[in-house]
Short mmCIF file of C-alpha atoms in Angstrom, two decimals:
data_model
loop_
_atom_site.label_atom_id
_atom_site.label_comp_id
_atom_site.label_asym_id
_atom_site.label_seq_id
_atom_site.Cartn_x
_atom_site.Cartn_y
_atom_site.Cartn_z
CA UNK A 1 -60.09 22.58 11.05
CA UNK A 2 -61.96 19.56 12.28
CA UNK A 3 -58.99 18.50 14.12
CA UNK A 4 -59.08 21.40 16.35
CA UNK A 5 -62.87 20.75 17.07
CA UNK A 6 -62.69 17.34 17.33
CA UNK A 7 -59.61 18.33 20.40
CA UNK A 8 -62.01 20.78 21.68
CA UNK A 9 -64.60 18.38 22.29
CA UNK A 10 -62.04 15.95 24.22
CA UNK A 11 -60.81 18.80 26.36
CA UNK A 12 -63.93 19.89 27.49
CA UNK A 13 -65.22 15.85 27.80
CA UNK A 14 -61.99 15.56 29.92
CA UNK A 15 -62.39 18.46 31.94
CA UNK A 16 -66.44 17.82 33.29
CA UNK A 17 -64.79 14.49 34.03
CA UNK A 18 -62.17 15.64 36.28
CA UNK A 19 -64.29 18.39 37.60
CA UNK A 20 -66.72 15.27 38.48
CA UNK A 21 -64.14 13.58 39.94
CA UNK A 22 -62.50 16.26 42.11
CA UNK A 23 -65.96 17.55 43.60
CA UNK A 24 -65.92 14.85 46.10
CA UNK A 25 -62.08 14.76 46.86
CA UNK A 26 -63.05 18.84 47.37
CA UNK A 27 -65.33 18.11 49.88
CA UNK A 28 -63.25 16.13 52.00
CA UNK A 29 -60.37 19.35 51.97
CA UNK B 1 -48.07 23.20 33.71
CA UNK B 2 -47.22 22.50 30.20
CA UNK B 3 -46.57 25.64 27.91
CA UNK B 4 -48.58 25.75 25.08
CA UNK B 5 -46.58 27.47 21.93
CA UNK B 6 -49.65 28.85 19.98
CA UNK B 7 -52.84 30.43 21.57
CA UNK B 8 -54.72 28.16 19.94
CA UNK B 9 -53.79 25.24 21.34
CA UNK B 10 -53.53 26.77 24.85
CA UNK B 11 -56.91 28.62 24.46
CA UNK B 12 -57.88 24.38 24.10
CA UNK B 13 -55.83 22.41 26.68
CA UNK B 14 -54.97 25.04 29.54
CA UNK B 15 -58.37 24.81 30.75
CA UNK B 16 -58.37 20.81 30.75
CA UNK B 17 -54.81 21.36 31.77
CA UNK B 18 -55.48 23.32 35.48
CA UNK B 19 -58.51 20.91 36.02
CA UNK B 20 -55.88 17.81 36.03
CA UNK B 21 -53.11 19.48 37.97
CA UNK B 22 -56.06 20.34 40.84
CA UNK B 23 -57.10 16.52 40.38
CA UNK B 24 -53.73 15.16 41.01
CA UNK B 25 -53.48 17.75 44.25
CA UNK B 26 -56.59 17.08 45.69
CA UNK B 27 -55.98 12.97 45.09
CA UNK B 28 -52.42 13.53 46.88
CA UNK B 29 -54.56 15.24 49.89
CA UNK B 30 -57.89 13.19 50.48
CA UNK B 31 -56.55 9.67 49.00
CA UNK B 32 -58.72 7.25 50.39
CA UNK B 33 -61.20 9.72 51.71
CA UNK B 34 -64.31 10.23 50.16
CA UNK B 35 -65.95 7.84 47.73
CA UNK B 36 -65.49 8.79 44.05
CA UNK B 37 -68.63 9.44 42.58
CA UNK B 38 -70.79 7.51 39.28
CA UNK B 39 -67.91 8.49 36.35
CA UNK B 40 -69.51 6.25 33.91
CA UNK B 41 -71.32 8.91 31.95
CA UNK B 42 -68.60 11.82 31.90
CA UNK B 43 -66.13 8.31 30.83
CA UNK B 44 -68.64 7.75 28.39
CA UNK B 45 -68.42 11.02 26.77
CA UNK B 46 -64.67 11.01 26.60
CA UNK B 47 -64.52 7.97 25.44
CA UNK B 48 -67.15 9.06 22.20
CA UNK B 49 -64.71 12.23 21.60
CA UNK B 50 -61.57 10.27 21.49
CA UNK B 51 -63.77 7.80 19.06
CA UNK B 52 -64.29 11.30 17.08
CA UNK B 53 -60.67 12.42 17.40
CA UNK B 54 -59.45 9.05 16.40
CA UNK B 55 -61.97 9.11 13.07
CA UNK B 56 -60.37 12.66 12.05
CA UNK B 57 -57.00 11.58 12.90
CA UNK B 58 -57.28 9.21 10.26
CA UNK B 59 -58.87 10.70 7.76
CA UNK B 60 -55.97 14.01 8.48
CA UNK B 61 -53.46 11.43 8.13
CA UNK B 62 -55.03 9.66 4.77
CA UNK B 63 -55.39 12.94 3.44
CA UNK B 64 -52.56 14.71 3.87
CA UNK B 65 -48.81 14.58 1.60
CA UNK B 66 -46.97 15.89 4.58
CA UNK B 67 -44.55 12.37 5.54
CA UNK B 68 -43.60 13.50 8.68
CA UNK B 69 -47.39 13.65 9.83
CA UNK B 70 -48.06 10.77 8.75
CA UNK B 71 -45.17 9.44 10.53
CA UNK B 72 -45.84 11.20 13.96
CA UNK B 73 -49.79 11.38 14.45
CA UNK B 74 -50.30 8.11 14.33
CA UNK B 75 -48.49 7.43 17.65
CA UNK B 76 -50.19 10.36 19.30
CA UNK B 77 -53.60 8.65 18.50
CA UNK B 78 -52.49 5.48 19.92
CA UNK B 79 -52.08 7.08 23.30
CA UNK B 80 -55.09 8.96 23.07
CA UNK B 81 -56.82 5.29 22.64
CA UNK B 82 -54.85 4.00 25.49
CA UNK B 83 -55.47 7.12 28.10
CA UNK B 84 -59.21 6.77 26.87
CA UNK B 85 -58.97 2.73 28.04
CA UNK B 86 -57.37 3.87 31.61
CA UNK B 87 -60.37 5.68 31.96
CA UNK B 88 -62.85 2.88 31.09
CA UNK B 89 -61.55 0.66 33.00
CA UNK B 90 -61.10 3.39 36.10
CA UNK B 91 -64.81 4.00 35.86
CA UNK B 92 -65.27 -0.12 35.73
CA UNK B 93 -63.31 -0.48 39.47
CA UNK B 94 -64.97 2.87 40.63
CA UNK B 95 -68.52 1.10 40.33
CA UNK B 96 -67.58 -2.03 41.91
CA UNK B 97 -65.40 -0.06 45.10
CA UNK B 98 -65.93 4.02 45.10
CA UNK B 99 -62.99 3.78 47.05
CA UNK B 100 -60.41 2.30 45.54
CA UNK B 101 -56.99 3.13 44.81
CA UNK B 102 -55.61 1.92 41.40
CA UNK B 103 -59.05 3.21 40.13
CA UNK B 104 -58.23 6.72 41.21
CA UNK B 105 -54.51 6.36 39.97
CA UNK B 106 -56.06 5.39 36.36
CA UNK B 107 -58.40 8.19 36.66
CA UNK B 108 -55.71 10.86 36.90
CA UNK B 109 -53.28 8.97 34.38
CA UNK B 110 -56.13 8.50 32.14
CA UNK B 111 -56.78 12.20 32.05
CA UNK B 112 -53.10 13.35 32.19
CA UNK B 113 -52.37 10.94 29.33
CA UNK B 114 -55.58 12.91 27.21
CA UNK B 115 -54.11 16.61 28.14
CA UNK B 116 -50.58 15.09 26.74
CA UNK B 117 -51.43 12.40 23.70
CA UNK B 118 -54.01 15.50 22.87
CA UNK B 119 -51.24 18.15 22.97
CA UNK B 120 -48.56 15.73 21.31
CA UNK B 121 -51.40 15.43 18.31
CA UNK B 122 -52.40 19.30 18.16
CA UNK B 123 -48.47 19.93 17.97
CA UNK B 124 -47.54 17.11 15.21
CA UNK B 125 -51.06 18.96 13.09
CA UNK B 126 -49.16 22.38 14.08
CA UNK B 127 -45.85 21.39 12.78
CA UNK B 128 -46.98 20.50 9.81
CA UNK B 129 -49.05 23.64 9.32
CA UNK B 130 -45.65 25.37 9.70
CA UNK B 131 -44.35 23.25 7.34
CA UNK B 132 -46.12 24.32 4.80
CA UNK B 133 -45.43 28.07 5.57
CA UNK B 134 -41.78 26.92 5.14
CA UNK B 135 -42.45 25.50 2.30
CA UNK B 136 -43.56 29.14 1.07
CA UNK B 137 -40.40 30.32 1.75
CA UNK B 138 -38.17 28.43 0.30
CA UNK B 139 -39.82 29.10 -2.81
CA UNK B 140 -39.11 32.95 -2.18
CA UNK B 141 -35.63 31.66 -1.33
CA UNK B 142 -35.25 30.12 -4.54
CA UNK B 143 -36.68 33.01 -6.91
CA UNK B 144 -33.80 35.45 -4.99
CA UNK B 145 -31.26 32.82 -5.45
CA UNK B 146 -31.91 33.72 -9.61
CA UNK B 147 -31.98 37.50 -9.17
CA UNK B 148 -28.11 37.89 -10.03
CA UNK B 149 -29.13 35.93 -13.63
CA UNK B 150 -32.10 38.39 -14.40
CA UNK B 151 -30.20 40.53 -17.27
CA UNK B 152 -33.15 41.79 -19.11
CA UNK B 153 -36.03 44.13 -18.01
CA UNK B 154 -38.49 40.97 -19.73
CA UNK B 155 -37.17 38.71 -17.30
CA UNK B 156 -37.34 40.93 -14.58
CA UNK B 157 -40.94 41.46 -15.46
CA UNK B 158 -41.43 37.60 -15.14
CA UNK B 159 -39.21 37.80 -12.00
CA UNK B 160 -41.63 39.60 -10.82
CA UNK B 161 -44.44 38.06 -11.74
CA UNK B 162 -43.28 34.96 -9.94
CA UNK B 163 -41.93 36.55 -6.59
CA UNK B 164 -44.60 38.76 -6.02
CA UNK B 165 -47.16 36.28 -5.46
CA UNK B 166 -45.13 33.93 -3.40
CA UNK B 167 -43.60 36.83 -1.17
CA UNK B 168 -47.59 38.15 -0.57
CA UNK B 169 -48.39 34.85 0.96
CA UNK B 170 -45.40 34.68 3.03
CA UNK B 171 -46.41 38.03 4.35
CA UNK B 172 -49.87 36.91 5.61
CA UNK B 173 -49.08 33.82 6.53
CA UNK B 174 -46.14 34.63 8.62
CA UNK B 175 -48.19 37.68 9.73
CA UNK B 176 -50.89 35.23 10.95
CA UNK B 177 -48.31 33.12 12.69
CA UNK B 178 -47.00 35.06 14.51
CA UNK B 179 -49.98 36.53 16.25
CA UNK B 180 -50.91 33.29 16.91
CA UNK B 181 -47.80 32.27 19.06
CA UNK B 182 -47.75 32.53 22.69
CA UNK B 183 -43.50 33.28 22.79
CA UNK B 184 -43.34 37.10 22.83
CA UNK B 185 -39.87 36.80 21.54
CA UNK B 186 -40.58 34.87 18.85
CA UNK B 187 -43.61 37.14 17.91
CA UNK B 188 -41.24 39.93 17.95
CA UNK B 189 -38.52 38.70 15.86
CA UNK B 190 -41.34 37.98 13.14
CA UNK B 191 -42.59 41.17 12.82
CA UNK B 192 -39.60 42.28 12.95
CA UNK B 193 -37.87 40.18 9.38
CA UNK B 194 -41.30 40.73 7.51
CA UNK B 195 -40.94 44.60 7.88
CA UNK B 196 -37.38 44.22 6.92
CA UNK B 197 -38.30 42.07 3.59
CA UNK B 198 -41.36 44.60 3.27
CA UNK B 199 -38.44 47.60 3.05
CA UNK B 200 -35.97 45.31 1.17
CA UNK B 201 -38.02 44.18 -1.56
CA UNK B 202 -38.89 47.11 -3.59
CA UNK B 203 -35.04 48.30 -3.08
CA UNK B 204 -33.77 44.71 -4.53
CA UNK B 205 -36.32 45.25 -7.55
CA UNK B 206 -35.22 48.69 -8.26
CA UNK B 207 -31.39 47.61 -7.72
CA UNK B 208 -32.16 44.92 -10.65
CA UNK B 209 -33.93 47.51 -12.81
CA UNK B 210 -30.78 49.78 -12.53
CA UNK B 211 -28.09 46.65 -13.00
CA UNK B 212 -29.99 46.24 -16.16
CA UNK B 213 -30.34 49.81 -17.30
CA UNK B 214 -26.46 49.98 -16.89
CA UNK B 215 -25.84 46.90 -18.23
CA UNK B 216 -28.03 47.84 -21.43
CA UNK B 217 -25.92 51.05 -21.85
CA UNK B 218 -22.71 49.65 -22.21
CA UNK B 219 -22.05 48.43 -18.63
CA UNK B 220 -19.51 51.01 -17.24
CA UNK B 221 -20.65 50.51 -13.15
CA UNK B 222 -21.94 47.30 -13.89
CA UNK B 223 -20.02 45.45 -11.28
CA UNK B 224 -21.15 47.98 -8.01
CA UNK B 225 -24.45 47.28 -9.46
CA UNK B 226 -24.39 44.03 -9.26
CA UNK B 227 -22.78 43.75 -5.69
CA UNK B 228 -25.38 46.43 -4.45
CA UNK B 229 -27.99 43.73 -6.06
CA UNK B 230 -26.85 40.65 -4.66
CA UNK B 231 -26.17 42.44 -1.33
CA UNK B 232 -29.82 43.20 -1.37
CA UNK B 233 -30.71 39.73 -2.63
CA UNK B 234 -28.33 38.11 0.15
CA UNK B 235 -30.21 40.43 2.97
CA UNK B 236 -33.58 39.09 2.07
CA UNK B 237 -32.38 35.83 1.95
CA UNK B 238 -31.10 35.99 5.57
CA UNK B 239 -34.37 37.65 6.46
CA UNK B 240 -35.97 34.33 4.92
CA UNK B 241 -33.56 32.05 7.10
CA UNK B 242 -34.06 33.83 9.51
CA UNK B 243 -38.48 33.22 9.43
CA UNK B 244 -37.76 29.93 9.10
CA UNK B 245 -35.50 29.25 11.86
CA UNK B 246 -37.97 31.00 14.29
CA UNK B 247 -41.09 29.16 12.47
CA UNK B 248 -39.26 26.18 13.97
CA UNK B 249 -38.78 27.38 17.06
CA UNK B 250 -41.25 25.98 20.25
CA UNK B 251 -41.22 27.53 23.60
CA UNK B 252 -40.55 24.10 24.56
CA UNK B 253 -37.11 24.45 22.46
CA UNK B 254 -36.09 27.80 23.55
CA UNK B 255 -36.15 26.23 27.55
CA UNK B 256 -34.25 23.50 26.72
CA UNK B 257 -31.56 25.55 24.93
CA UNK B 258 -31.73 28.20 28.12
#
């Protein structure tokens, strides 16, 4: 269903975002 | 964490799910500590799949007959939009101070309201793929509700003919559900009614055939047979309910009841 891969696509757009966003927060731990 | 009812869904958002909950952790520990880095291109990409999501939405909404969808996904979108718009404007204030706070507080409920608006969406398309299982069974529902009427082997041949194909889609469709769902119980119980209809059905069609046989030779027995038919009748029928009742069910529900 294109639904599903249209959610996929967000998910994964979402995650290298946070992933971006927690790498320098990581650093600082 | 949120509990995702079908693997599915949780094979898509538990992933983007754990990232977020070790976002909101790490922002709780290091607030004000490092400078956030350049966000504007991984924004960017969000930003062009909730565009994408939003477009196919739409179009599932347009398309589909199913009034409760059409009456739940567009509010799902909406917040999609409006996570997607935290974000933006996060990666905006992020640019102009690395450091600053509301920008890292939009960050993380920009992608917390994604991971829910996108789970509230995936659940409203689920629902109404369930739905239309249901549908399925009520229409077996409603051929055993005229079983006690069929007083003729013709019309038991066009009983047939009518329940047979209805009762094989139930049986892959429900069979498909439930090794999709992540609720073991729920799995179980499943399994469970279809092998119960699978045993019951060619008893209720040879109960019929016999009701009719006796019927045809004078009827002496014909009211046992009957009750032995409509108990059969009334035992798929609560095997029915019962598929439907746990179609409905969401681990979500099952906590709440507990």
């Amino acid at each position: 269903e294109m639904i599903l891969e249209a959610a996929k696509s967000i998910a994964a757009a979402t995650s290298a975002l946070v992933k971006a966003a927690s790498a320098a927060q990581r650093e600082l731990i | 964490m949120p509990v995702f009812h079908t693997k599915t869904i949780e094979s898509i958002l538990d992933p983007v799910a754990q990232q977020v909950s070790k976002l909101v952790i790490l922002h709780e520990e290091a607030e004000d500590g490092l400078p956030m880095p350049d966000l504007q291109q991984p924004v960017r990409s969000v930003s062009n799949a909730v565009l994408n999501l939003v477009k196919v939405g739409r179009e599932t909404i347009n398309s589909s007959d199913d009034q409760i969808l059409k009456q739940d996904m567009p509010g799902a979108l909406v917040r999609v939009e409006r996570s997607s718009k935290l974000l933006e404007e996060a990666s905006r204030m992020l640019k102009d101070d690395p450091y600053s706070s509301p920008a890292r507080k939009r960050l993380i409920d920009g992608s917390g309201g994604i991971l829910q608006a996108t789970s509230a969406l995936l659940l409203c398309f689920d629902e109404s793929e369930v739905r239309k299982i249901i549908r399925e069974c009520h229409r077996v529902l409603d051929y055993l509700a005229v079983a006690e009427v069929i007083e003729t082997l013709d019309e038991l041949v066009q009983f047939l003919r009518d329940l047979s194909p209805c009762l094989s889609r139930v049986s892959r469709e429900v069979s498909a559900r439930e090794k999709e769902l992540t609720h073991q119980v729920h799995a179980e119980i499943l399994v469970r009614c279809l092998e119960q209809i699978k045993t019951l059905a060619p008893i209720l069609i040879c109960s019929m055939k016999i009701y009719i046989h006796i019927v045809s030779q004078g009827g002496k027995g014909a009211e046992e047979a009957a009750e032995n038919r409509n108990y059969l009748a009334m035992r798929m029928t609560d095997e029915i309910n019962e598929i439907i009742r746990v179609l409905q069910l969401t681990s979500y529900d099952e906590e709440t009841s507990e």
